[in-house]
Amino acid sequence: MKIRVPAFLTRGALGRLSGYLGRPSAFGIKGYRAGVVLALFVVILGGSGTKAVMHAAEALPDGAAYRAQGVVVTEEQLRQRVGLMEFVYGLQQPKEPAKQDEFKRSVAKAMAVSDVVDKAARDHGIVIADKAASDQLERVIKETGYADRQTFIQELGARGISERNVIDEIKRQQANARLFGEVTKSVKPAGDADAQRYFDQNRAQMVTPEQRDVANIVVPDEATAQQVLQQASAGGDFAALAGQFSIDGSTKDKGGSLGLVQATQLDQAYGKAAFAAPAGAAFGPVQTPQGWNVGRIGEVRPSVPVSFDQVKEAIKGKLDNDAKLAAWDRFLAERIKDADVTYAADYLPANPDASPVQARQGN
């Protein structure tokens, strides 16, 4: 949900991890409320293919999770990286035992693909300076509501993560974004005719999505959320309640306001509740990775049809992005195949050689 989060991306756990390295990320450049258009996390977890190439030509040492491009990554190193992903992206490990094994295998695949892309960036001569990453981190810290950099670093330390870990992750993403640009620079832009054809084929979807003015209060437990909901439903001043109870540092002093949002911009469960409630009503509690949430609906702007001229440029942007992602996926497919990744049995994914798109398609 686009509420204050220490993570810089949103949505559920599988969505955050899905297809790590499917596309490069701006790492908070547009802010946590706007989200990241070209997110690194896309589709690896989406695939459920049955391909099971046993990458075991050479035995892995004890405690290894996988070997990629000749470098062994241990289980402990993988756990440390997951910890970083939990903080940076809000990655949530599933609690259900049935999903934990899939999660572990998907994490290994995601990190192996990350290693492959890192090497590809180096092979293209892409180098990110520490200062560029540090400056980006400073912007992210301000956008996510921390008092100062030292407060942010202290929270990192409490989680066993160093500032260096985060700087390196930012450098990795910035390098990947540059690599994405290099790989896709020859993609031909879409024209007006392409956009018109897409509009005609998808006319039923050519509407402005319903938008709602949502305010939200985040609290740490369900009992407090029930108390807040009761007061809000009884006519209590929602802004005052936000200032008193909310742990969301970026919105509590704004009456909890998230502004006008679409359902797809919110955590799925929260969005479902928010878009089912009538205007003027309080709703909840809804649990998300950030805590227990109580919301209130203000203005509701219904969905309305749009003209071709209104969406022409947006359609061209989508078509351009789709074409670039296809080129990026072809590039990744070749790199993944050449990397000859070897997984330990407990970490072998169902589709070890598949690119992100191939994984989503079950190949």
Tab-separated table of C-alpha atoms in Angstrom:
chain	number	residue	atom	x	y	z
A	1	MET	CA	0.000	0.000	0.000
A	2	LYS	CA	1.299	3.451	-0.791
A	3	ILE	CA	1.485	4.423	2.846
A	4	ARG	CA	4.726	5.263	4.641
A	5	VAL	CA	6.898	2.188	4.490
A	6	PRO	CA	10.571	1.575	5.085
A	7	ALA	CA	10.388	-0.463	1.911
A	8	PHE	CA	10.610	1.463	-1.335
A	9	LEU	CA	8.247	-0.730	-3.311
A	10	THR	CA	4.772	-1.955	-2.505
A	11	ARG	CA	2.271	-4.805	-2.924
A	12	GLY	CA	2.471	-8.331	-1.544
A	13	ALA	CA	5.495	-10.502	-0.870
A	14	LEU	CA	5.351	-12.524	-4.054
A	15	GLY	CA	4.734	-9.406	-6.071
A	16	ARG	CA	7.828	-7.751	-4.633
A	17	LEU	CA	10.051	-10.700	-5.315
A	18	SER	CA	8.393	-11.711	-8.571
A	19	GLY	CA	10.849	-11.673	-11.384
A	20	TYR	CA	13.695	-10.018	-9.595
A	21	LEU	CA	15.609	-8.486	-12.468
A	22	GLY	CA	12.677	-8.580	-14.846
A	23	ARG	CA	13.214	-4.867	-15.350
A	24	PRO	CA	15.431	-2.186	-13.791
A	25	SER	CA	14.226	-0.077	-10.891
A	26	ALA	CA	14.413	3.638	-10.218
A	27	PHE	CA	14.891	2.849	-6.498
A	28	GLY	CA	12.513	5.459	-5.185
A	29	ILE	CA	13.361	8.183	-7.691
A	30	LYS	CA	9.660	8.962	-8.155
A	31	GLY	CA	8.870	8.595	-4.455
A	32	TYR	CA	7.062	5.914	-2.511
A	33	ARG	CA	3.628	7.404	-3.216
A	34	ALA	CA	4.175	7.430	-6.986
A	35	GLY	CA	5.735	3.986	-6.957
A	36	VAL	CA	8.322	2.684	-9.362
A	37	VAL	CA	7.232	2.336	-12.976
A	38	LEU	CA	10.109	0.151	-14.092
A	39	ALA	CA	10.354	-2.077	-11.050
A	40	LEU	CA	13.072	-4.663	-10.753
A	41	PHE	CA	10.558	-7.182	-9.454
A	42	VAL	CA	8.346	-8.611	-12.166
A	43	VAL	CA	7.755	-12.235	-12.984
A	44	ILE	CA	10.063	-14.989	-11.751
A	45	LEU	CA	7.632	-16.173	-9.089
A	46	GLY	CA	4.808	-16.013	-11.594
A	47	GLY	CA	6.053	-19.063	-13.458
A	48	SER	CA	5.169	-22.574	-12.447
A	49	GLY	CA	6.844	-24.444	-15.267
A	50	THR	CA	7.764	-28.077	-14.953
A	51	LYS	CA	11.196	-27.835	-16.523
A	52	ALA	CA	13.646	-29.317	-14.026
A	53	VAL	CA	17.142	-29.197	-15.406
A	54	MET	CA	19.309	-30.687	-12.675
A	55	HIS	CA	22.207	-28.273	-12.585
A	56	ALA	CA	24.531	-30.639	-10.809
A	57	ALA	CA	27.371	-31.300	-13.196
A	58	GLU	CA	29.731	-30.348	-10.405
A	59	ALA	CA	28.975	-30.934	-6.737
A	60	LEU	CA	28.388	-27.840	-4.635
A	61	PRO	CA	30.130	-27.477	-1.260
A	62	ASP	CA	28.147	-27.937	1.945
A	63	GLY	CA	26.114	-24.883	2.861
A	64	ALA	CA	25.946	-23.590	-0.714
A	65	ALA	CA	22.681	-22.357	-2.215
A	66	TYR	CA	23.876	-22.028	-5.789
A	67	ARG	CA	26.839	-21.284	-8.025
A	68	ALA	CA	26.517	-18.663	-10.779
A	69	GLN	CA	29.280	-17.853	-13.242
A	70	GLY	CA	31.773	-19.773	-11.148
A	71	VAL	CA	30.980	-17.979	-7.869
A	72	VAL	CA	29.422	-19.918	-4.988
A	73	VAL	CA	26.698	-18.178	-2.955
A	74	THR	CA	26.144	-19.719	0.457
A	75	GLU	CA	22.845	-20.172	2.258
A	76	GLU	CA	23.966	-17.593	4.830
A	77	GLN	CA	24.749	-15.053	2.100
A	78	LEU	CA	21.338	-15.706	0.600
A	79	ARG	CA	19.647	-15.164	3.981
A	80	GLN	CA	21.510	-11.874	4.412
A	81	ARG	CA	20.386	-10.719	0.995
A	82	VAL	CA	16.787	-11.625	1.798
A	83	GLY	CA	17.070	-9.511	4.952
A	84	LEU	CA	18.163	-6.593	2.820
A	85	MET	CA	15.268	-7.192	0.423
A	86	GLU	CA	12.845	-7.236	3.358
A	87	PHE	CA	13.997	-3.794	4.434
A	88	VAL	CA	14.579	-2.164	1.059
A	89	TYR	CA	11.548	-3.544	-0.787
A	90	GLY	CA	9.238	-4.687	1.974
A	91	LEU	CA	9.654	-8.295	0.898
A	92	GLN	CA	7.527	-10.501	3.156
A	93	GLN	CA	8.308	-14.171	3.587
A	94	PRO	CA	5.180	-16.347	3.549
A	95	LYS	CA	4.112	-17.801	6.876
A	96	GLU	CA	2.344	-20.777	5.335
A	97	PRO	CA	4.652	-23.840	5.350
A	98	ALA	CA	3.347	-24.888	1.940
A	99	LYS	CA	4.605	-21.639	0.388
A	100	GLN	CA	7.947	-21.415	2.170
A	101	ASP	CA	9.668	-23.982	-0.039
A	102	GLU	CA	8.552	-22.199	-3.220
A	103	PHE	CA	9.676	-18.904	-1.715
A	104	LYS	CA	13.150	-20.271	-0.929
A	105	ARG	CA	13.617	-21.630	-4.444
A	106	SER	CA	12.305	-18.439	-6.011
A	107	VAL	CA	14.660	-16.334	-3.906
A	108	ALA	CA	17.603	-18.385	-5.112
A	109	LYS	CA	16.529	-17.956	-8.731
A	110	ALA	CA	15.977	-14.235	-8.252
A	111	MET	CA	19.398	-13.689	-6.711
A	112	ALA	CA	21.107	-15.843	-9.335
A	113	VAL	CA	19.539	-13.737	-12.081
A	114	SER	CA	20.656	-10.647	-10.165
A	115	ASP	CA	24.216	-11.928	-10.266
A	116	VAL	CA	23.905	-12.547	-13.998
A	117	VAL	CA	22.722	-8.992	-14.646
A	118	ASP	CA	25.416	-7.534	-12.388
A	119	LYS	CA	28.082	-9.225	-14.501
A	120	ALA	CA	26.406	-8.087	-17.710
A	121	ALA	CA	26.539	-4.492	-16.464
A	122	ARG	CA	30.237	-4.847	-15.696
A	123	ASP	CA	30.829	-6.386	-19.116
A	124	HIS	CA	29.251	-3.273	-20.641
A	125	GLY	CA	31.658	-1.076	-18.687
A	126	ILE	CA	28.947	0.369	-16.459
A	127	VAL	CA	30.322	1.742	-13.179
A	128	ILE	CA	28.301	3.666	-10.572
A	129	ALA	CA	30.120	6.038	-8.226
A	130	ASP	CA	29.499	5.796	-4.492
A	131	LYS	CA	28.485	9.458	-4.414
A	132	ALA	CA	25.699	8.963	-6.973
A	133	ALA	CA	24.273	6.114	-4.893
A	134	SER	CA	24.702	8.030	-1.648
A	135	ASP	CA	22.870	11.040	-3.081
A	136	GLN	CA	20.032	8.780	-4.186
A	137	LEU	CA	19.859	7.240	-0.721
A	138	GLU	CA	19.575	10.721	0.785
A	139	ARG	CA	16.581	11.453	-1.440
A	140	VAL	CA	14.953	8.147	-0.537
A	141	ILE	CA	15.426	8.789	3.187
A	142	LYS	CA	13.639	12.137	2.879
A	143	GLU	CA	10.823	10.674	0.800
A	144	THR	CA	10.144	7.845	3.225
A	145	GLY	CA	9.759	10.071	6.250
A	146	TYR	CA	12.890	9.391	8.314
A	147	ALA	CA	14.021	12.282	10.515
A	148	ASP	CA	17.576	12.133	9.203
A	149	ARG	CA	20.181	9.809	7.773
A	150	GLN	CA	21.432	8.743	11.180
A	151	THR	CA	17.958	7.575	12.193
A	152	PHE	CA	17.778	5.551	9.003
A	153	ILE	CA	21.209	4.008	9.638
A	154	GLN	CA	20.221	3.112	13.205
A	155	GLU	CA	17.181	1.249	11.931
A	156	LEU	CA	19.392	-0.554	9.447
A	157	GLY	CA	21.741	-1.608	12.239
A	158	ALA	CA	18.874	-2.934	14.325
A	159	ARG	CA	18.062	-5.245	11.416
A	160	GLY	CA	21.636	-6.389	10.904
A	161	ILE	CA	22.015	-4.352	7.704
A	162	SER	CA	24.754	-1.840	7.034
A	163	GLU	CA	24.596	1.424	5.125
A	164	ARG	CA	27.143	-0.129	2.770
A	165	ASN	CA	24.667	-2.912	1.981
A	166	VAL	CA	22.042	-0.373	0.942
A	167	ILE	CA	24.512	1.748	-1.039
A	168	ASP	CA	25.592	-1.358	-2.940
A	169	GLU	CA	21.965	-2.212	-3.690
A	170	ILE	CA	21.343	1.276	-5.054
A	171	LYS	CA	24.489	1.014	-7.193
A	172	ARG	CA	23.265	-2.336	-8.484
A	173	GLN	CA	19.902	-0.892	-9.474
A	174	GLN	CA	21.390	2.186	-11.101
A	175	ALA	CA	23.801	-0.002	-13.069
A	176	ASN	CA	20.923	-2.254	-14.113
A	177	ALA	CA	18.901	0.768	-15.256
A	178	ARG	CA	21.794	1.903	-17.418
A	179	LEU	CA	22.207	-1.597	-18.796
A	180	PHE	CA	18.500	-1.689	-19.609
A	181	GLY	CA	18.963	1.525	-21.590
A	182	GLU	CA	21.912	0.088	-23.476
A	183	VAL	CA	20.122	-3.150	-24.323
A	184	THR	CA	16.918	-1.460	-25.467
A	185	LYS	CA	18.209	1.666	-27.208
A	186	SER	CA	17.655	0.179	-30.668
A	187	VAL	CA	13.954	-0.565	-30.061
A	188	LYS	CA	11.822	1.325	-32.589
A	189	PRO	CA	9.315	3.722	-30.958
A	190	ALA	CA	5.605	3.103	-31.478
A	191	GLY	CA	3.748	5.417	-33.850
A	192	ASP	CA	0.258	6.902	-33.912
A	193	ALA	CA	-1.030	4.037	-36.081
A	194	ASP	CA	0.238	1.492	-33.554
A	195	ALA	CA	-1.504	3.381	-30.768
A	196	GLN	CA	-4.777	3.626	-32.721
A	197	ARG	CA	-4.739	-0.098	-33.391
A	198	TYR	CA	-4.193	-0.849	-29.695
A	199	PHE	CA	-6.977	1.582	-28.720
A	200	ASP	CA	-9.434	-0.065	-31.123
A	201	GLN	CA	-8.552	-3.555	-29.898
A	202	ASN	CA	-8.919	-2.590	-26.235
A	203	ARG	CA	-11.740	-0.058	-26.364
A	204	ALA	CA	-13.574	-1.649	-23.430
A	205	GLN	CA	-10.614	-0.868	-21.177
A	206	MET	CA	-10.242	2.709	-22.414
A	207	VAL	CA	-11.657	4.424	-19.337
A	208	THR	CA	-10.236	6.506	-16.543
A	209	PRO	CA	-10.179	4.219	-13.481
A	210	GLU	CA	-12.272	5.164	-10.500
A	211	GLN	CA	-10.326	7.312	-8.064
A	212	ARG	CA	-10.958	7.856	-4.388
A	213	ASP	CA	-9.637	10.371	-1.901
A	214	VAL	CA	-8.379	8.094	0.860
A	215	ALA	CA	-7.058	8.924	4.320
A	216	ASN	CA	-5.417	6.224	6.392
A	217	ILE	CA	-4.222	5.523	9.915
A	218	VAL	CA	-1.638	2.816	10.559
A	219	VAL	CA	-1.374	1.286	14.030
A	220	PRO	CA	0.698	-1.641	15.310
A	221	ASP	CA	-2.080	-3.960	16.511
A	222	GLU	CA	-5.675	-4.961	15.794
A	223	ALA	CA	-7.037	-3.850	19.151
A	224	THR	CA	-5.860	-0.271	18.590
A	225	ALA	CA	-7.228	-0.384	15.057
A	226	GLN	CA	-10.647	-1.418	16.343
A	227	GLN	CA	-10.560	1.467	18.820
A	228	VAL	CA	-9.658	3.952	16.061
A	229	LEU	CA	-12.345	2.568	13.754
A	230	GLN	CA	-14.996	2.875	16.469
A	231	GLN	CA	-14.095	6.526	17.109
A	232	ALA	CA	-13.925	7.350	13.391
A	233	SER	CA	-17.265	5.652	12.691
A	234	ALA	CA	-18.846	7.588	15.549
A	235	GLY	CA	-17.943	10.880	13.890
A	236	GLY	CA	-14.506	11.440	15.410
A	237	ASP	CA	-12.130	13.860	13.685
A	238	PHE	CA	-10.145	11.538	11.424
A	239	ALA	CA	-7.242	13.980	11.034
A	240	ALA	CA	-6.971	14.303	14.793
A	241	LEU	CA	-7.094	10.529	15.184
A	242	ALA	CA	-4.304	10.214	12.607
A	243	GLY	CA	-2.157	12.664	14.531
A	244	GLN	CA	-2.805	10.809	17.775
A	245	PHE	CA	-2.536	7.177	16.703
A	246	SER	CA	-0.851	6.729	13.320
A	247	ILE	CA	2.669	5.316	13.111
A	248	ASP	CA	2.893	6.430	9.480
A	249	GLY	CA	5.365	9.287	9.797
A	250	SER	CA	4.791	10.580	6.283
A	251	THR	CA	0.996	11.000	6.540
A	252	LYS	CA	0.038	11.378	10.210
A	253	ASP	CA	0.617	15.155	10.126
A	254	LYS	CA	-1.480	15.388	6.944
A	255	GLY	CA	-4.572	13.881	8.479
A	256	GLY	CA	-3.557	10.502	7.122
A	257	SER	CA	-4.168	11.675	3.546
A	258	LEU	CA	-3.031	9.433	0.705
A	259	GLY	CA	-4.636	11.733	-1.861
A	260	LEU	CA	-6.606	10.530	-4.869
A	261	VAL	CA	-5.657	6.921	-5.601
A	262	GLN	CA	-6.700	4.070	-7.834
A	263	ALA	CA	-7.332	0.588	-6.485
A	264	THR	CA	-4.246	-0.765	-8.259
A	265	GLN	CA	-2.040	1.668	-6.345
A	266	LEU	CA	-2.930	0.063	-3.025
A	267	ASP	CA	-2.183	-3.188	-1.293
A	268	GLN	CA	-4.721	-5.662	-2.702
A	269	ALA	CA	-6.640	-6.323	0.522
A	270	TYR	CA	-6.630	-2.673	1.515
A	271	GLY	CA	-7.655	-1.551	-1.970
A	272	LYS	CA	-10.574	-3.989	-1.989
A	273	ALA	CA	-11.865	-2.574	1.291
A	274	ALA	CA	-11.267	1.049	0.293
A	275	PHE	CA	-13.122	0.714	-2.999
A	276	ALA	CA	-16.057	-1.121	-1.424
A	277	ALA	CA	-16.732	1.542	1.232
A	278	PRO	CA	-19.166	4.420	0.477
A	279	ALA	CA	-18.032	8.042	0.365
A	280	GLY	CA	-17.647	9.537	3.823
A	281	ALA	CA	-17.342	6.152	5.558
A	282	ALA	CA	-14.568	4.745	7.671
A	283	PHE	CA	-13.469	1.177	6.961
A	284	GLY	CA	-11.153	-1.501	8.296
A	285	PRO	CA	-9.265	-2.733	10.114
A	286	VAL	CA	-7.155	-4.172	7.276
A	287	GLN	CA	-3.801	-5.778	7.957
A	288	THR	CA	-0.958	-5.037	5.536
A	289	PRO	CA	2.819	-5.487	5.843
A	290	GLN	CA	2.973	-1.991	7.376
A	291	GLY	CA	0.548	-2.737	10.213
A	292	TRP	CA	-3.184	-2.514	10.926
A	293	ASN	CA	-4.990	0.112	8.882
A	294	VAL	CA	-8.181	2.129	9.321
A	295	GLY	CA	-9.201	4.257	6.356
A	296	ARG	CA	-11.754	6.859	5.466
A	297	ILE	CA	-13.202	7.633	2.037
A	298	GLY	CA	-13.611	11.222	0.888
A	299	GLU	CA	-14.359	12.234	-2.703
A	300	VAL	CA	-15.145	9.461	-5.193
A	301	ARG	CA	-14.441	10.095	-8.870
A	302	PRO	CA	-16.161	7.446	-11.006
A	303	SER	CA	-14.683	5.759	-14.048
A	304	VAL	CA	-15.449	7.470	-17.374
A	305	PRO	CA	-14.599	6.633	-21.014
A	306	VAL	CA	-11.645	8.401	-22.626
A	307	SER	CA	-10.970	9.476	-26.202
A	308	PHE	CA	-8.067	8.301	-28.315
A	309	ASP	CA	-6.419	11.721	-28.141
A	310	GLN	CA	-6.529	11.601	-24.350
A	311	VAL	CA	-4.610	8.328	-24.160
A	312	LYS	CA	-2.587	8.271	-27.378
A	313	GLU	CA	0.703	9.222	-25.773
A	314	ALA	CA	0.137	6.883	-22.836
A	315	ILE	CA	-0.572	3.996	-25.213
A	316	LYS	CA	2.576	4.750	-27.201
A	317	GLY	CA	4.511	4.749	-23.947
A	318	LYS	CA	3.072	1.381	-22.998
A	319	LEU	CA	3.855	-0.115	-26.404
A	320	ASP	CA	7.402	1.250	-26.221
A	321	ASN	CA	7.815	-0.186	-22.739
A	322	ASP	CA	6.453	-3.583	-23.799
A	323	ALA	CA	8.852	-3.707	-26.738
A	324	LYS	CA	11.794	-2.771	-24.539
A	325	LEU	CA	10.866	-5.396	-21.969
A	326	ALA	CA	10.691	-8.022	-24.722
A	327	ALA	CA	14.195	-7.055	-25.883
A	328	TRP	CA	15.399	-7.077	-22.270
A	329	ASP	CA	13.930	-10.519	-21.706
A	330	ARG	CA	15.651	-11.910	-24.800
A	331	PHE	CA	18.911	-10.477	-23.516
A	332	LEU	CA	18.374	-12.054	-20.098
A	333	ALA	CA	17.481	-15.411	-21.626
A	334	GLU	CA	20.850	-15.596	-23.369
A	335	ARG	CA	22.745	-14.460	-20.294
A	336	ILE	CA	20.976	-16.905	-17.975
A	337	LYS	CA	21.716	-19.784	-20.322
A	338	ASP	CA	25.403	-18.834	-20.586
A	339	ALA	CA	25.757	-18.434	-16.805
A	340	ASP	CA	25.282	-22.196	-16.227
A	341	VAL	CA	23.830	-21.711	-12.751
A	342	THR	CA	24.047	-24.736	-10.460
A	343	TYR	CA	21.500	-24.940	-7.624
A	344	ALA	CA	21.643	-27.042	-4.484
A	345	ALA	CA	18.759	-29.524	-4.427
A	346	ASP	CA	16.829	-27.560	-1.778
A	347	TYR	CA	17.047	-24.385	-3.871
A	348	LEU	CA	16.451	-25.717	-7.385
A	349	PRO	CA	13.577	-23.726	-8.961
A	350	ALA	CA	11.023	-25.306	-11.248
A	351	ASN	CA	12.323	-23.276	-14.196
A	352	PRO	CA	16.065	-22.719	-13.590
A	353	ASP	CA	16.980	-21.690	-17.148
A	354	ALA	CA	13.874	-19.619	-17.928
A	355	SER	CA	13.977	-15.881	-18.473
A	356	PRO	CA	11.433	-13.789	-16.534
A	357	VAL	CA	8.832	-13.881	-19.319
A	358	GLN	CA	9.445	-17.558	-19.980
A	359	ALA	CA	8.994	-18.246	-16.262
A	360	ARG	CA	5.679	-16.419	-16.226
A	361	GLN	CA	4.523	-18.459	-19.217
A	362	GLY	CA	5.524	-21.711	-17.515
A	363	ASN	CA	8.355	-22.579	-19.920
